[in-house]
mmCIF file of C-alpha atoms and ligand atoms in Angstrom:
data_model
loop_
_atom_site.group_PDB
_atom_site.id
_atom_site.type_symbol
_atom_site.label_atom_id
_atom_site.label_comp_id
_atom_site.label_asym_id
_atom_site.label_seq_id
_atom_site.Cartn_x
_atom_site.Cartn_y
_atom_site.Cartn_z
ATOM 1 C CA MET A 1 90.724 80.474 67.825
ATOM 2 C CA ALA A 2 93.431 83.081 66.094
ATOM 3 C CA LEU A 3 95.156 82.629 69.227
ATOM 4 C CA LEU A 4 95.834 78.824 68.872
ATOM 5 C CA SER A 5 97.069 79.279 65.128
ATOM 6 C CA ARG A 6 99.644 81.363 66.354
ATOM 7 C CA PHE A 7 101.355 78.555 67.835
ATOM 8 C CA ILE A 8 101.180 76.011 65.607
ATOM 9 C CA VAL A 9 104.147 75.184 64.092
ATOM 10 C CA ALA A 10 105.456 72.544 61.850
ATOM 11 C CA ALA A 11 108.164 69.901 63.063
ATOM 12 C CA PHE A 12 110.605 67.344 61.177
ATOM 13 C CA ALA A 13 113.253 67.976 59.161
ATOM 14 C CA LEU A 14 112.775 68.554 55.469
ATOM 15 C CA ALA A 15 114.535 65.627 53.922
ATOM 16 C CA ALA A 16 117.597 66.486 52.222
ATOM 17 C CA THR A 17 116.091 64.771 48.957
ATOM 18 C CA VAL A 18 113.763 67.319 48.494
ATOM 19 C CA GLN A 19 115.116 69.181 45.786
ATOM 20 C CA GLY A 20 113.468 70.074 42.740
ATOM 21 C CA ALA A 21 113.184 73.760 43.147
ATOM 22 C CA PRO A 22 116.036 75.874 41.390
ATOM 23 C CA GLN A 23 119.069 75.549 43.627
ATOM 24 C CA GLU A 24 120.060 79.208 44.468
ATOM 25 C CA LEU A 25 122.065 79.036 47.098
ATOM 26 C CA GLY A 26 123.368 82.640 47.535
ATOM 27 C CA GLN A 27 126.582 83.925 48.514
ATOM 28 C CA PRO A 28 128.181 82.589 51.470
ATOM 29 C CA GLY A 29 126.695 84.742 54.501
ATOM 30 C CA GLN A 30 123.792 85.621 52.844
ATOM 31 C CA PRO A 31 120.347 84.357 52.928
ATOM 32 C CA SER A 32 119.336 82.090 50.001
ATOM 33 C CA SER A 33 116.655 82.968 47.836
ATOM 34 C CA ASP A 34 115.316 79.604 47.482
ATOM 35 C CA PRO A 35 112.666 78.877 50.148
ATOM 36 C CA CYS A 36 113.368 75.259 50.329
ATOM 37 C CA ALA A 37 117.303 75.785 51.180
ATOM 38 C CA ARG A 38 115.909 78.430 53.734
ATOM 39 C CA ILE A 39 113.885 75.758 55.981
ATOM 40 C CA GLY A 40 116.496 72.566 54.957
ATOM 41 C CA GLY A 41 117.638 70.713 57.901
ATOM 42 C CA LYS A 42 115.468 72.888 60.242
ATOM 43 C CA LYS A 43 113.338 70.833 63.088
ATOM 44 C CA TRP A 44 110.988 73.669 63.328
ATOM 45 C CA VAL A 45 109.520 75.904 61.029
ATOM 46 C CA ALA A 46 106.511 78.400 60.428
ATOM 47 C CA PRO A 47 103.851 77.126 58.252
ATOM 48 C CA SER A 48 104.203 80.078 55.735
ATOM 49 C CA GLU A 49 107.878 78.980 55.493
ATOM 50 C CA VAL A 50 106.630 75.124 54.550
ATOM 51 C CA ARG A 51 104.167 76.626 51.910
ATOM 52 C CA ALA A 52 106.623 79.146 50.244
ATOM 53 C CA CYS A 53 108.786 75.986 49.749
ATOM 54 C CA PHE A 54 106.123 73.916 48.595
ATOM 55 C CA THR A 55 104.640 76.242 45.932
ATOM 56 C CA SER A 56 108.088 77.061 44.548
ATOM 57 C CA VAL A 57 108.476 73.601 42.471
ATOM 58 C CA ARG A 58 107.048 74.443 39.155
ATOM 59 C CA VAL A 59 104.482 71.823 37.353
ATOM 60 C CA ASN A 60 106.874 69.360 35.050
ATOM 61 C CA GLU A 61 104.342 68.672 32.333
ATOM 62 C CA THR A 62 105.946 65.431 31.274
ATOM 63 C CA VAL A 63 105.375 64.328 35.143
ATOM 64 C CA LYS A 64 101.980 65.782 34.988
ATOM 65 C CA ALA A 65 100.775 63.619 32.330
ATOM 66 C CA ASN A 66 102.339 60.821 33.613
ATOM 67 C CA ILE A 67 100.575 61.226 36.821
ATOM 68 C CA LEU A 68 97.150 61.722 35.554
ATOM 69 C CA ASP A 69 98.080 58.965 32.787
ATOM 70 C CA VAL A 70 98.509 56.583 35.590
ATOM 71 C CA ILE A 71 95.371 57.856 37.909
ATOM 72 C CA ASN A 72 93.256 57.194 34.869
ATOM 73 C CA LYS A 73 94.427 53.954 34.031
ATOM 74 C CA THR A 74 94.211 52.741 37.871
ATOM 75 C CA LEU A 75 90.439 53.709 38.271
ATOM 76 C CA ASN A 76 89.519 51.212 35.511
ATOM 77 C CA PHE A 77 90.307 48.847 38.462
ATOM 78 C CA HIS A 78 88.170 51.296 40.690
ATOM 79 C CA THR A 79 84.394 49.639 40.843
ATOM 80 C CA SER A 80 82.756 52.562 41.997
ATOM 81 C CA THR A 81 83.776 55.309 39.384
ATOM 82 C CA ASN A 82 80.486 54.625 37.662
ATOM 83 C CA TYR A 83 78.592 54.885 40.586
ATOM 84 C CA GLN A 84 80.141 57.770 41.936
ATOM 85 C CA ILE A 85 79.127 59.667 38.699
ATOM 86 C CA ARG A 86 75.523 58.846 38.977
ATOM 87 C CA ALA A 87 75.088 58.228 42.799
ATOM 88 C CA PRO A 88 71.528 58.576 43.541
ATOM 89 C CA GLN A 89 69.619 60.485 46.665
ATOM 90 C CA PRO A 90 70.361 60.713 49.116
ATOM 91 C CA PHE A 91 74.122 60.760 48.129
ATOM 92 C CA THR A 92 74.443 63.261 45.582
ATOM 93 C CA SER A 93 76.347 65.894 47.751
ATOM 94 C CA ASP A 94 78.736 63.342 49.303
ATOM 95 C CA VAL A 95 79.985 60.822 46.750
ATOM 96 C CA ARG A 96 78.709 62.196 43.480
ATOM 97 C CA VAL A 97 81.982 63.327 41.497
ATOM 98 C CA ASN A 98 82.543 62.657 37.854
ATOM 99 C CA LEU A 99 86.249 61.526 37.982
ATOM 100 C CA PRO A 100 86.780 61.002 34.593
ATOM 101 C CA THR A 101 85.328 64.665 33.824
ATOM 102 C CA GLU A 102 87.518 66.042 36.563
ATOM 103 C CA LEU A 103 90.800 64.259 35.404
ATOM 104 C CA GLU A 104 90.165 65.982 31.845
ATOM 105 C CA ARG A 105 90.018 69.244 33.549
ATOM 106 C CA ILE A 106 92.726 68.925 35.825
ATOM 107 C CA LYS A 107 94.783 67.846 32.516
ATOM 108 C CA ARG A 108 93.643 71.140 30.901
ATOM 109 C CA GLN A 109 94.044 73.383 33.834
ATOM 110 C CA PHE A 110 97.269 75.415 34.847
ATOM 111 C CA TYR A 111 98.807 75.283 37.937
ATOM 112 C CA ARG A 112 101.300 77.813 39.594
ATOM 113 C CA SER A 113 102.992 74.960 41.325
ATOM 114 C CA GLU A 114 103.094 71.402 41.717
ATOM 115 C CA TYR A 115 101.749 71.652 44.837
ATOM 116 C CA ASP A 116 98.540 73.501 43.677
ATOM 117 C CA PHE A 117 98.526 70.451 41.016
ATOM 118 C CA HIS A 118 98.988 67.881 44.111
ATOM 119 C CA VAL A 119 96.216 69.712 46.319
ATOM 120 C CA ASP A 120 93.570 69.557 43.466
ATOM 121 C CA LEU A 121 94.106 65.976 42.919
ATOM 122 C CA SER A 122 93.984 65.003 46.654
ATOM 123 C CA ARG A 123 90.661 67.065 47.246
ATOM 124 C CA THR A 124 89.168 65.974 44.105
ATOM 125 C CA LEU A 125 89.745 62.006 44.667
ATOM 126 C CA LYS A 126 88.631 62.792 48.237
ATOM 127 C CA ARG A 127 85.247 63.956 47.100
ATOM 128 C CA THR A 128 84.384 60.342 46.382
ATOM 129 C CA ASN A 129 84.583 60.067 50.357
ATOM 130 C CA ASP A 130 85.849 56.594 49.485
ATOM 131 C CA GLY A 131 89.052 54.911 51.463
ATOM 132 C CA HIS A 132 89.945 52.983 48.074
ATOM 133 C CA ALA A 133 90.620 56.265 46.159
ATOM 134 C CA ALA A 134 92.912 58.710 47.509
ATOM 135 C CA TRP A 135 96.149 60.197 46.167
ATOM 136 C CA THR A 136 99.104 61.188 48.355
ATOM 137 C CA PHE A 137 102.310 62.685 46.801
ATOM 138 C CA ALA A 138 105.334 61.563 49.488
ATOM 139 C CA CYS A 139 107.177 65.025 48.310
ATOM 140 C CA TYR A 140 104.579 67.098 50.382
ATOM 141 C CA ASP A 141 102.245 64.511 52.590
ATOM 142 C CA SER A 142 103.617 64.452 56.221
ATOM 143 C CA LEU A 143 107.117 65.629 55.243
ATOM 144 C CA PHE A 144 105.927 68.499 57.964
ATOM 145 C CA VAL A 145 103.517 67.728 60.540
ATOM 146 C CA ASN A 146 101.610 70.043 62.666
ATOM 147 C CA TYR A 147 101.631 69.695 66.244
ATOM 148 C CA VAL A 148 98.816 71.168 68.427
ATOM 149 C CA PRO A 149 100.091 71.505 71.820
ATOM 150 C CA THR A 150 96.522 72.327 72.843
ATOM 151 C CA PRO A 151 93.969 69.483 71.925
ATOM 152 C CA LEU A 152 90.289 70.057 72.465
ATOM 153 C CA SER A 153 88.111 68.001 74.492
ATOM 154 C CA LEU A 154 84.493 67.782 75.633
ATOM 155 C CA LEU A 155 84.051 68.016 79.383
ATOM 156 C CA THR A 156 81.128 67.891 81.374
ATOM 157 C CA SER A 157 80.431 69.830 84.461
ATOM 158 C CA PRO A 158 78.965 67.889 87.932
ATOM 159 C CA ASN A 159 75.716 69.787 86.480
ATOM 160 C CA GLY A 160 75.815 67.743 83.216
ATOM 161 C CA THR A 161 76.723 70.999 81.197
ATOM 162 C CA GLN A 162 78.888 70.303 78.086
ATOM 163 C CA ASN A 163 81.832 72.748 76.669
ATOM 164 C CA VAL A 164 84.743 72.712 74.691
ATOM 165 C CA HIS A 165 88.043 73.102 76.681
ATOM 166 C CA ILE A 166 91.499 72.796 75.918
ATOM 167 C CA SER A 167 92.470 69.304 77.241
ATOM 168 C CA PRO A 168 93.503 69.692 81.056
ATOM 169 C CA GLU A 169 95.950 67.157 80.323
ATOM 170 C CA ALA A 170 97.691 68.772 77.323
ATOM 171 C CA PHE A 171 100.465 70.712 79.373
ATOM 172 C CA ASN A 172 101.694 67.760 81.164
ATOM 173 C CA VAL A 173 101.366 65.582 77.941
ATOM 174 C CA SER A 174 103.409 67.997 75.561
ATOM 175 C CA SER A 175 105.799 68.609 78.377
ATOM 176 C CA ALA A 176 106.807 64.582 78.748
ATOM 177 C CA GLU A 177 106.765 64.275 74.940
ATOM 178 C CA PHE A 178 108.734 67.434 73.683
ATOM 179 C CA PRO A 179 110.524 68.428 76.515
ATOM 180 C CA ASP A 180 113.037 70.328 74.460
ATOM 181 C CA GLN A 181 110.185 72.110 72.230
ATOM 182 C CA MET A 182 108.041 73.414 75.088
ATOM 183 C CA ASP A 183 110.313 77.351 74.713
ATOM 184 C CA VAL A 184 108.935 77.176 70.860
ATOM 185 C CA TRP A 185 105.224 77.133 72.000
ATOM 186 C CA GLN A 186 105.890 78.918 75.276
ATOM 187 C CA ASN A 187 107.666 81.784 73.666
ATOM 188 C CA ALA A 188 104.682 81.735 70.413
ATOM 189 C CA LEU A 189 101.894 82.606 72.881
ATOM 190 C CA PRO A 190 100.947 86.535 73.280
ATOM 191 C CA GLY A 191 100.768 89.193 75.723
ATOM 192 C CA ARG A 192 100.688 87.850 79.379
ATOM 193 C CA LEU A 193 100.033 83.962 78.166
ATOM 194 C CA ASN A 194 103.639 84.294 77.122
ATOM 195 C CA GLY A 195 105.710 81.731 78.624
ATOM 196 C CA GLN A 196 102.563 80.310 80.461
ATOM 197 C CA LEU A 197 101.125 77.580 78.265
ATOM 198 C CA GLU A 198 100.062 75.534 81.007
ATOM 199 C CA THR A 199 97.266 78.328 82.211
ATOM 200 C CA VAL A 200 95.477 77.858 78.849
ATOM 201 C CA GLY A 201 93.605 74.607 79.963
ATOM 202 C CA VAL A 202 90.380 76.624 80.107
ATOM 203 C CA ASP A 203 86.996 76.454 78.784
ATOM 204 C CA VAL A 204 87.719 78.140 74.862
ATOM 205 C CA LEU A 205 84.325 79.590 74.508
ATOM 206 C CA TYR A 206 83.843 80.984 78.112
ATOM 207 C CA GLY A 207 87.344 81.282 79.542
ATOM 208 C CA LYS A 208 85.978 79.061 82.836
ATOM 209 C CA PRO A 209 89.040 76.861 84.561
ATOM 210 C CA ALA A 210 88.686 73.209 83.382
ATOM 211 C CA ASN A 211 89.904 71.672 86.650
ATOM 212 C CA THR A 212 86.598 70.917 88.289
ATOM 213 C CA LEU A 213 85.445 69.130 85.160
ATOM 214 C CA THR A 214 85.773 65.713 84.041
ATOM 215 C CA GLN A 215 86.513 64.598 80.833
ATOM 216 C CA ILE A 216 84.039 62.476 78.523
HETATM 217 C C1 LIG B 301 110.687 67.058 33.244
HETATM 218 O O1 LIG B 301 110.304 65.594 33.696
HETATM 219 C C2 LIG B 301 111.208 64.689 32.818
HETATM 220 C C3 LIG B 301 110.766 63.169 33.222
HETATM 221 O O2 LIG B 301 111.371 63.022 34.562
HETATM 222 C C4 LIG B 301 112.644 65.010 32.673
HETATM 223 O O3 LIG B 301 113.246 64.284 31.794
HETATM 224 C C5 LIG B 301 112.430 66.306 32.472
HETATM 225 O O4 LIG B 301 114.255 67.059 32.522
HETATM 226 C C6 LIG B 301 111.909 67.130 33.385
HETATM 227 N N1 LIG B 301 111.948 68.515 32.851
HETATM 228 C C7 LIG B 301 112.229 69.956 33.341
HETATM 229 C C8 LIG B 301 112.236 71.483 32.902
HETATM 230 O O5 LIG B 301 112.850 69.676 34.589
HETATM 231 C C1 LIG B 302 91.947 58.529 30.294
HETATM 232 O O1 LIG B 302 91.518 57.264 29.600
HETATM 233 C C2 LIG B 302 90.444 57.090 28.306
HETATM 234 C C3 LIG B 302 90.666 55.913 27.751
HETATM 235 O O2 LIG B 302 91.571 55.614 27.086
HETATM 236 C C4 LIG B 302 90.751 58.273 27.551
HETATM 237 O O3 LIG B 302 89.556 58.694 26.458
HETATM 238 C C5 LIG B 302 91.091 59.890 28.169
HETATM 239 O O4 LIG B 302 91.003 60.702 27.559
HETATM 240 C C6 LIG B 302 92.034 59.575 29.246
HETATM 241 N N1 LIG B 302 91.936 60.903 30.334
HETATM 242 C C7 LIG B 302 93.187 61.517 30.735
HETATM 243 C C8 LIG B 302 92.801 62.637 31.470
HETATM 244 O O5 LIG B 302 93.641 61.425 30.485
HETATM 245 C C1 LIG B 303 76.596 74.233 85.313
HETATM 246 O O1 LIG B 303 78.225 74.176 85.942
HETATM 247 C C2 LIG B 303 79.128 75.237 85.121
HETATM 248 C C3 LIG B 303 80.098 74.872 85.262
HETATM 249 O O2 LIG B 303 80.515 74.818 86.494
HETATM 250 C C4 LIG B 303 78.380 76.487 85.240
HETATM 251 O O3 LIG B 303 79.128 77.510 84.731
HETATM 252 C C5 LIG B 303 77.180 76.495 84.676
HETATM 253 O O4 LIG B 303 76.547 78.125 84.937
HETATM 254 C C6 LIG B 303 76.021 75.483 85.679
HETATM 255 N N1 LIG B 303 74.710 75.590 85.010
HETATM 256 C C7 LIG B 303 73.872 75.705 85.839
HETATM 257 C C8 LIG B 303 72.698 75.791 84.894
HETATM 258 O O5 LIG B 303 73.756 75.636 86.857
HETATM 259 C C1 LIG B 304 100.273 67.588 85.812
HETATM 260 O O1 LIG B 304 100.996 67.263 86.554
HETATM 261 C C2 LIG B 304 101.068 67.660 87.830
HETATM 262 C C3 LIG B 304 102.504 67.333 88.332
HETATM 263 O O2 LIG B 304 102.883 66.012 88.145
HETATM 264 C C4 LIG B 304 100.118 67.136 88.462
HETATM 265 O O3 LIG B 304 99.875 67.544 89.707
HETATM 266 C C5 LIG B 304 98.981 67.681 87.748
HETATM 267 O O4 LIG B 304 97.770 67.151 88.508
HETATM 268 C C6 LIG B 304 98.738 67.177 86.283
HETATM 269 N N1 LIG B 304 97.624 67.737 85.727
HETATM 270 C C7 LIG B 304 96.677 67.216 84.992
HETATM 271 C C8 LIG B 304 95.312 67.967 84.806
HETATM 272 O O5 LIG B 304 96.780 66.107 84.936
#
């Protein structure tokens, strides 16, 4: 799957309002040292450049304390907090999380960036596996979106064998939806596949063409 990750590129321009990082715009004609200024206004950027921007914003302790205070108070209205602390078998590993203790940990913990703080909060609340307890932060979530032009599907051969394939329709769908972006994906493919995205609709495990198979 290393090949696939090469052409997963993020889309959607960084909103002009995303500041927060110190604005060092550099000299005219010089590349900016601010990783957010580097990707600002661009439609397609590498995931590593998005991460560099996101992780450049330092934690503001006042904001961090406020976020934890609001979550802490909101959890008082969340009926499952106590259940989630003491969830019995067989749920001990699925929903068992002590959110008050976790919030105390997060309060004490040092984070290199606000993004790291955000990710910890998000993952900690997700451990409840509870659709009513979630943390999102619009400065980061969905600001950039990954599109994979090679979605996978399980296909069945006439003899009943099933295998994972790159969906045969993927090229057609991507071409119809993103006609002005196909070159970005095509040119990201390595070696003889370069510019040949249409040819990758194959069995990803055994390299067999998918055109004789039916989708389930
Ligand atoms: C931290 O956030 C508070 C509240 O928004 C703000 O007043 C303060 O200036 C910020 N501190 C820094 C160093 O940016
Ligand atoms: C959450 O609120 C309780 C009750 O006021 C308090 O004892 C606890 O320290 C708070 N936790 C955090 C992380 O602020
Ligand atoms: C079933 O069909 C697949 C795809 O055509 C083929 O690769 C596989 O060898 C076949 N298996 C058997 C048991 O015939
Ligand atoms: C993709 O589009 C071409 C041209 O319309 C068509 O011939 C082909 O069957 C399509 N492929 C798939 C897998 O739908």
